[in-house]
Short mmCIF file of C-alpha atoms in Angstrom, two decimals:
data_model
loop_
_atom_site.label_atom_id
_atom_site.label_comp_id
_atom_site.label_asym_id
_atom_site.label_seq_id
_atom_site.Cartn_x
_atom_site.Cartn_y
_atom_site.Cartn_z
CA UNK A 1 2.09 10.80 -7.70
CA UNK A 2 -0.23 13.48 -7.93
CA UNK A 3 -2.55 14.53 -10.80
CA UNK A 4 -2.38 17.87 -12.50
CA UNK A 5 -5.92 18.75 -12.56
CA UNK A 6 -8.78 17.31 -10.67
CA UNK A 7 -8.83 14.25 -11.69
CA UNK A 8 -7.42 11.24 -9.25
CA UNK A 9 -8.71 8.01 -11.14
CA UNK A 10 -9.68 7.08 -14.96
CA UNK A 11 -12.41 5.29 -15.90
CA UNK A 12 -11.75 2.40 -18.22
CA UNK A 13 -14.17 1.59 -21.10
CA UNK A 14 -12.42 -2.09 -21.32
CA UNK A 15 -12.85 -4.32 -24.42
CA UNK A 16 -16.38 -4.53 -24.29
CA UNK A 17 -19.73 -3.29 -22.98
CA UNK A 18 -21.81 -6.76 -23.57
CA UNK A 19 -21.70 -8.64 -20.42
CA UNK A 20 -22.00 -11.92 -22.28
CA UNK A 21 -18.50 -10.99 -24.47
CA UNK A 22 -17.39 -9.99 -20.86
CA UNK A 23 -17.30 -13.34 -19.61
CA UNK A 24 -16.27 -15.38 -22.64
CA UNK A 25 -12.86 -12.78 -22.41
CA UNK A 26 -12.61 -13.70 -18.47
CA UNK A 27 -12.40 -17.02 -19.02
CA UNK A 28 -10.18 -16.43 -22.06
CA UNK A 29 -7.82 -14.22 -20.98
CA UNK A 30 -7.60 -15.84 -17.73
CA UNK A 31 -6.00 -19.30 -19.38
CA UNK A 32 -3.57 -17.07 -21.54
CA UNK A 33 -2.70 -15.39 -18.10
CA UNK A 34 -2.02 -18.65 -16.52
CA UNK A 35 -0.35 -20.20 -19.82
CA UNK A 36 1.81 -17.71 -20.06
CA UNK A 37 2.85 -17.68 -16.07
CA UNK A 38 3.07 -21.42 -16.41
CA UNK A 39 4.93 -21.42 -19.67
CA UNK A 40 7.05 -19.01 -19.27
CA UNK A 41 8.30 -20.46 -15.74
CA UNK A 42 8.71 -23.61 -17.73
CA UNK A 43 11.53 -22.20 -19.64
CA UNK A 44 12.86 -20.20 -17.04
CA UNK A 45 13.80 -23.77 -14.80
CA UNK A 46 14.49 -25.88 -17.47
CA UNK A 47 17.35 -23.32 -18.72
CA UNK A 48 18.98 -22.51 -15.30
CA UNK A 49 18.28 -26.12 -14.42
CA UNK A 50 20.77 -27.61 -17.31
CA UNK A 51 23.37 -26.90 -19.87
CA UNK A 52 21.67 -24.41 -22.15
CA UNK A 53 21.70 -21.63 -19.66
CA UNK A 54 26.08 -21.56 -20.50
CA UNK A 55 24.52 -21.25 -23.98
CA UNK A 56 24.08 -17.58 -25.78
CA UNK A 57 20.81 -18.31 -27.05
CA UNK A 58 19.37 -19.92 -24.41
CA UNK A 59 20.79 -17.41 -21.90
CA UNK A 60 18.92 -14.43 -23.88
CA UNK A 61 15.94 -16.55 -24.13
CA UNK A 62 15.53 -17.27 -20.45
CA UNK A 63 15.49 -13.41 -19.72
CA UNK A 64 12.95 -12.67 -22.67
CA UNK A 65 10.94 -15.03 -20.54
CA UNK A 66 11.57 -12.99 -17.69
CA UNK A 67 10.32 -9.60 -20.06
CA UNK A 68 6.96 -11.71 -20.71
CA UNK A 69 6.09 -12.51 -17.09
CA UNK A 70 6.55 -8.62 -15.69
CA UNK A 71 5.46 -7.29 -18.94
CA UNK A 72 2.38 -8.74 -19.11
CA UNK A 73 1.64 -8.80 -15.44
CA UNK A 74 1.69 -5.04 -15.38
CA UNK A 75 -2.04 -4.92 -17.45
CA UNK A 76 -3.04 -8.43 -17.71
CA UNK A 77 -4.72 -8.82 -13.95
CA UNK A 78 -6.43 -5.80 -13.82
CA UNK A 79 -7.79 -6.89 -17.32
CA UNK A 80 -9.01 -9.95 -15.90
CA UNK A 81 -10.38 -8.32 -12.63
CA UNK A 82 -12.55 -5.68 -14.73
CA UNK A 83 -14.09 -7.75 -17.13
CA UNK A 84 -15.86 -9.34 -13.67
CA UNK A 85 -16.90 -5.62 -12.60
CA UNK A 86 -19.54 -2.73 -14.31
CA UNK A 87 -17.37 0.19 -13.28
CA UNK A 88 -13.53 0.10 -14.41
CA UNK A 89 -11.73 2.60 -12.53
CA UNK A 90 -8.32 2.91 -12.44
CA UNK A 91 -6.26 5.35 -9.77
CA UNK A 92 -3.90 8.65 -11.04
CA UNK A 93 -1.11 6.34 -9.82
CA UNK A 94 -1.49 3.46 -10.54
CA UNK A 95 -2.38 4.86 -14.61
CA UNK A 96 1.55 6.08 -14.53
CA UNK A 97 2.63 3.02 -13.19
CA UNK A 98 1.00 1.18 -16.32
CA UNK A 99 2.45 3.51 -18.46
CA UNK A 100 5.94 3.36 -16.74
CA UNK A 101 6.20 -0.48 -17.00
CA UNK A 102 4.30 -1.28 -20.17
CA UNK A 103 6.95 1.07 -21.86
CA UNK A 104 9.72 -0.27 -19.65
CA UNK A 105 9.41 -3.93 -20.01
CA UNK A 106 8.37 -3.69 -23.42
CA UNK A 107 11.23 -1.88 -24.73
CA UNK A 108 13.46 -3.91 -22.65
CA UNK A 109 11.98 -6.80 -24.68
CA UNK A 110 12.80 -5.15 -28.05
CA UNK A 111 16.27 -5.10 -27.50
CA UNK A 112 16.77 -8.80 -26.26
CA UNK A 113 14.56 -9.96 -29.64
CA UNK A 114 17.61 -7.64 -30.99
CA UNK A 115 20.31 -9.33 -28.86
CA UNK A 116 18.78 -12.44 -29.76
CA UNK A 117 18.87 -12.14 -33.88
CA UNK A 118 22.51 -10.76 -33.30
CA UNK A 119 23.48 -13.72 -31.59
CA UNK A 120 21.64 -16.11 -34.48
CA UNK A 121 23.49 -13.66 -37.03
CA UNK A 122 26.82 -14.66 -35.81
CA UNK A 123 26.39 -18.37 -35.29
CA UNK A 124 25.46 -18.51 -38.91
CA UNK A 125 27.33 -15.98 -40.51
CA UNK A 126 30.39 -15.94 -38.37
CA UNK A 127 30.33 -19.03 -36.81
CA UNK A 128 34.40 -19.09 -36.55
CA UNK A 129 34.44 -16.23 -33.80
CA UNK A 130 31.29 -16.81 -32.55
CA UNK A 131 32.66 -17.84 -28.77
CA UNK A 132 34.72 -14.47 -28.93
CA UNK A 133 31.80 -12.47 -29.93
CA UNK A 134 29.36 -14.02 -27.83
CA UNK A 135 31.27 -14.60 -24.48
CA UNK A 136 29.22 -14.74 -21.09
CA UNK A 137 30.79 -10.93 -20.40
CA UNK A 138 29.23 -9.56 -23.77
CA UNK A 139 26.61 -11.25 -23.40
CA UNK A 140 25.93 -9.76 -19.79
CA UNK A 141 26.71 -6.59 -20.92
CA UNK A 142 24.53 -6.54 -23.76
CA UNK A 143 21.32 -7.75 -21.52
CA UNK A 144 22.90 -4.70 -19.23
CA UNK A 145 22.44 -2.53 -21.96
CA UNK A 146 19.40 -3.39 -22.70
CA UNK A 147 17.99 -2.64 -19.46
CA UNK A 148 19.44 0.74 -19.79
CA UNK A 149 17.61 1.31 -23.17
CA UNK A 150 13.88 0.47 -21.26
CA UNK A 151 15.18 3.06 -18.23
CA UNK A 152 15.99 5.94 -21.13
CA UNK A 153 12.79 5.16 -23.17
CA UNK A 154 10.06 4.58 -20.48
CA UNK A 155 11.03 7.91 -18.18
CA UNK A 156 10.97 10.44 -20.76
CA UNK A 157 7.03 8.78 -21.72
CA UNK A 158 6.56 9.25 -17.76
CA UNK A 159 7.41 12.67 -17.24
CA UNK A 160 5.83 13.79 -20.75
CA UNK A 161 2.48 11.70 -19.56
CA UNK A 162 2.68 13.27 -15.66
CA UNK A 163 3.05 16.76 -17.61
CA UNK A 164 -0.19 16.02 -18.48
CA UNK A 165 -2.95 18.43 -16.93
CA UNK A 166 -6.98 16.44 -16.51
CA UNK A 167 -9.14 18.71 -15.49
CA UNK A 168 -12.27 17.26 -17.33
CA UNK A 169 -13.38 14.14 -19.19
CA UNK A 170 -11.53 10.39 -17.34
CA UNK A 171 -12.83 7.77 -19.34
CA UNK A 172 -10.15 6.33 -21.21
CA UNK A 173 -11.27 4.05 -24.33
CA UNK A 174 -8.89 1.61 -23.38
CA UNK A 175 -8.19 -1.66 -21.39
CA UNK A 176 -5.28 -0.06 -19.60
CA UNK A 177 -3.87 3.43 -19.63
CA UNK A 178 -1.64 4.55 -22.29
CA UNK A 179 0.12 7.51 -23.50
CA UNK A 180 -1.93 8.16 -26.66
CA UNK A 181 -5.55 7.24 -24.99
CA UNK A 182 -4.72 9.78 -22.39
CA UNK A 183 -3.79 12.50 -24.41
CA UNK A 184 -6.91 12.56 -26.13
CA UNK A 185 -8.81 13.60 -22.78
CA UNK A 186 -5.97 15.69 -21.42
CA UNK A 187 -6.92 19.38 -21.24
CA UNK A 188 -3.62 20.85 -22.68
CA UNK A 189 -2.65 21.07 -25.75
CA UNK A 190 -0.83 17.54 -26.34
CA UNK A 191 0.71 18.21 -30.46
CA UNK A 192 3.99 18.00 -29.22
CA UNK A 193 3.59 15.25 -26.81
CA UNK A 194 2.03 13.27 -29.62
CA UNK A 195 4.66 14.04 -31.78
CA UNK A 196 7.78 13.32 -28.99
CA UNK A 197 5.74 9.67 -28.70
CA UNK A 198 5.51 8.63 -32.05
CA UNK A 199 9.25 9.39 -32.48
CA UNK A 200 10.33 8.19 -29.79
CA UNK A 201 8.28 4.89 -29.81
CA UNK A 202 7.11 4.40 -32.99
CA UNK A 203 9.94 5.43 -35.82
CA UNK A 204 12.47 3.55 -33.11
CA UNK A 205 10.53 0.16 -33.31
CA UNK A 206 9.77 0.44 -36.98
CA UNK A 207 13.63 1.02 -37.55
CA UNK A 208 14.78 -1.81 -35.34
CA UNK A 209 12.02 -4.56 -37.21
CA UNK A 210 13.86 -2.85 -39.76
CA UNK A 211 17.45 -4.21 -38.81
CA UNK A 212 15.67 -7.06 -37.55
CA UNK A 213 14.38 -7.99 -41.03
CA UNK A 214 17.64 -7.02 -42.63
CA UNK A 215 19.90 -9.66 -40.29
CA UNK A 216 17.52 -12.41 -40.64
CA UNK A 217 17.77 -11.57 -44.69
CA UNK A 218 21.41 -11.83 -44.55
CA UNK A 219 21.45 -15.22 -42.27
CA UNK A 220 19.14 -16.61 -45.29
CA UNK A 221 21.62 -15.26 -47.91
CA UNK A 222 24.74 -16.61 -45.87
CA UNK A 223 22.49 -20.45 -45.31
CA UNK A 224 22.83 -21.11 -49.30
CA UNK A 225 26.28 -22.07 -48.75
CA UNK A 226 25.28 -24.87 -45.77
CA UNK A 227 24.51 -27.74 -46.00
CA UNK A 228 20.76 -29.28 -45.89
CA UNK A 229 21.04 -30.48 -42.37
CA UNK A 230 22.74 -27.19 -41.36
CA UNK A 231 20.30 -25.21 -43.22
CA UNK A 232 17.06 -27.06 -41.32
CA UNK A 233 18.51 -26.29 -38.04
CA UNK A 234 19.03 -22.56 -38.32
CA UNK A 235 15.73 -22.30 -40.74
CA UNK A 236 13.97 -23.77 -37.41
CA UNK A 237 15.30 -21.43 -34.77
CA UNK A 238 15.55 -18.37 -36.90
CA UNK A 239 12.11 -19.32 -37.90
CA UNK A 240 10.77 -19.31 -34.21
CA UNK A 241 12.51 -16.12 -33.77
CA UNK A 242 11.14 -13.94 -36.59
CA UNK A 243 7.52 -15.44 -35.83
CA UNK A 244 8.22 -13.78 -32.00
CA UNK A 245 9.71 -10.55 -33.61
CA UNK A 246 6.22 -10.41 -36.26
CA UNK A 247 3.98 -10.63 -33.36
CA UNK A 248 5.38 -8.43 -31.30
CA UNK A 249 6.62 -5.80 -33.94
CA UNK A 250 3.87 -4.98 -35.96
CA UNK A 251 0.99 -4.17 -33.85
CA UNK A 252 3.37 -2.11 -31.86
CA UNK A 253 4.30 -0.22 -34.75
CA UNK A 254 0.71 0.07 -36.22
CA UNK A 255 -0.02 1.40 -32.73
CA UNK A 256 2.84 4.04 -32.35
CA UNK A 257 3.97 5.33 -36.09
CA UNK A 258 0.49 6.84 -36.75
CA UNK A 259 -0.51 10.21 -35.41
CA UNK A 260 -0.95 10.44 -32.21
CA UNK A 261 -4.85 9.84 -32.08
CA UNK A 262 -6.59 6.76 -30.67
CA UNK A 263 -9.28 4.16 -32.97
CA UNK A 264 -11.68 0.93 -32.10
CA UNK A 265 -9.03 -1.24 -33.44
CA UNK A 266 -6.22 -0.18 -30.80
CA UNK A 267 -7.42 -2.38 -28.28
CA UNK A 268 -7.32 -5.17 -30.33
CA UNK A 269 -3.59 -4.64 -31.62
CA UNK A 270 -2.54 -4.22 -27.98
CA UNK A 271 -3.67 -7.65 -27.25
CA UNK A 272 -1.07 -9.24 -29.31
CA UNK A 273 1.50 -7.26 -27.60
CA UNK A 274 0.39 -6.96 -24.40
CA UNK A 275 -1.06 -11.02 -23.98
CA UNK A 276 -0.89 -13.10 -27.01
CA UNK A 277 2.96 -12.84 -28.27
CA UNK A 278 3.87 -13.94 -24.45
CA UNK A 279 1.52 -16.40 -24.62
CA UNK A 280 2.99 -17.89 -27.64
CA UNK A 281 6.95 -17.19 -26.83
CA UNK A 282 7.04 -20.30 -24.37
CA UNK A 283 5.43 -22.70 -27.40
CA UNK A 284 7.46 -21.03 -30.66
CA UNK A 285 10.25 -21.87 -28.87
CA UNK A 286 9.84 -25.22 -27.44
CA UNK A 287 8.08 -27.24 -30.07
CA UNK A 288 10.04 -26.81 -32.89
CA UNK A 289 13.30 -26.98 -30.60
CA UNK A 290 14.78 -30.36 -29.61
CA UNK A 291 17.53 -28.91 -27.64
CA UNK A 292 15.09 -26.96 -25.37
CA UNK A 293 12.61 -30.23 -25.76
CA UNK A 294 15.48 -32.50 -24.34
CA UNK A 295 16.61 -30.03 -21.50
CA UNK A 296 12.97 -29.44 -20.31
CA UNK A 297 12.52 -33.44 -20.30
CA UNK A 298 15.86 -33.96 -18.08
CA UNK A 299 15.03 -31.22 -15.77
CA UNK A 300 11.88 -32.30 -15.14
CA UNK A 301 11.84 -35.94 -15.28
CA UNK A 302 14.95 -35.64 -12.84
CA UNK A 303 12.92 -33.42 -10.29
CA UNK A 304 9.85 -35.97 -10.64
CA UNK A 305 11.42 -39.44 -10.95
CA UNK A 306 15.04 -38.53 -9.65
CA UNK A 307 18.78 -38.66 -11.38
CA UNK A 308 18.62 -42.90 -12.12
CA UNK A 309 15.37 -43.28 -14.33
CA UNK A 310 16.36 -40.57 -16.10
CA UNK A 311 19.79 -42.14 -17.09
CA UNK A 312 17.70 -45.27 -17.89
CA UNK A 313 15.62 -42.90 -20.30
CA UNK A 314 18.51 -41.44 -21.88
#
């Protein structure tokens, strides 16, 4: 990739400038980094490794875990690395590939959280042709499509950004590069840019929280009818999944439906989407889940202890 103008690497302002903040976030950010990893892996075993991967839910889950790891690996390191460095420079290339994959991953992550609440919407609501509706080929072909909806979102924000002429100003008032930070010091005129991003981003992940919230309304609607044991269960995982879609959602949205300018407060929003809502994913979904509890402590007691004491457990 090369730049259209003179410049061939950003400088990043990071999260702060006092070296003392600096090295409380290292530490910080380093444990969410290997949390997450760790976490994340966790689930990833433990469902291929047993029964739940045959299992809709579990099956969508284990590839949102996937979306978490590459997700956040695209900004998290080089987070990490610059908080230990004065001068945070980033290359011309490697800035696109941030905002390639940040948009690609991400959005592929917006449409399994939608996969997902379908999938809860039809065990509870539909339960009778749920097997029909949620057979391994659907199911495949909705994770297929989902990949296709982060490959038609993410290149259009790549060729608008590498449209993008610098030919003056490269710090970026960021922690990684993004589309609205670098329009600010792009030396073109960027209104229609800004306004192809916020629809394109930011009305399309306000309208899916939208459909979001509207399913997970109707699955509380349909629960009156259940009952109380019935209504625990799916209050528990449809619980854990609208506390997933909340973190993720709306600092996204409060960073994308705005005009297309950048504040203070963007780098703070981008660290729930970008490090804490992974972080979090592998624990919403495990601790208040005994079927993913009692998977995770088969798999891995049978890999530590082997197949006999785990029988004896059981």
């Amino acid at each position: 990739m090369e730049a259209k103008g003179n410049v061939t690497q950003f400088i990043l302002f990071g999260l702060s400038y006092d070296p003392n903040i600096q090295i409380f976030c290292f530490f910080l950010f380093l444990f969410c980094f290997v949390s997450l990893i760790l976490g994340n892996f966790l689930i990833l075993i433990s469902i291929h490794c047993s029964h739940l991967f045959h299992q809709p839910m579990y099956y969508f889950l284990s590839h949102l875990s996937s979306m978490d790891i590459y997700y956040t690996s695209s900004v998290t390191p080089k987070l990490i690395a610059d908080l230990l460095t004065e001068k945070k420079t980033i290359s011309y290339g490697y800035c696109m590939f941030q905002v390639f994959s940040m948009h690609f991953f991400g959005s592929i992550e917006v449409f399994i959280l939608t996969a997902m609440a379908f999938d809860r919407y039809v065990a509870i609501c539909k339960p009778l042709h749920y097997m029909v509706i949620m057979s391994r080929k659907k199911c495949n072909l909705l994770v297929l499509a989902a990949w296709a909806g982060g490959a038609v979102h993410s290149l259009p924000q790549l060729s608008m950004t590498l449209k993008l002429h610098f030919c003056g100003p490269n710090e970026i008032d960021h922690y990684f590069c993004d589309i609205f930070p670098l329009l600010k010091i792009a030396c073109t005129d960027t209104y229609i840019t800004g306004v192809l991003v916020v629809l394109s981003s930011g009305i399309i992940a306000l309208g899916i929280f939208v459909i979001l919230f509207v399913s997970y309304a109707m699955i509380l609607w349909t629960l009156r009818t259940h009952s109380a044991e019935g209504r625990r269960k799916a209050l528990s995982t449809c619980g854990s999944h609208f506390t997933v879609v909340i973190l993720f959602f709306v600092p996204a949205i409060f960073s994308y439906i705005r005009p297309p300018t950048t504040y203070p407060e963007d780098k703070v929003f981008a660290l729930f989407y970008t490090i804490i809502a992974p972080m979090f994913n592998p624990l919403i979904y495990t601790l208040r889940n005994t079927e993913m509890k009692n998977a995770m402590r088969k798999v891995w007691c049978q890999k530590i202890w082997g197949k006999g004491n785990v029988k004896h457990m059981d």
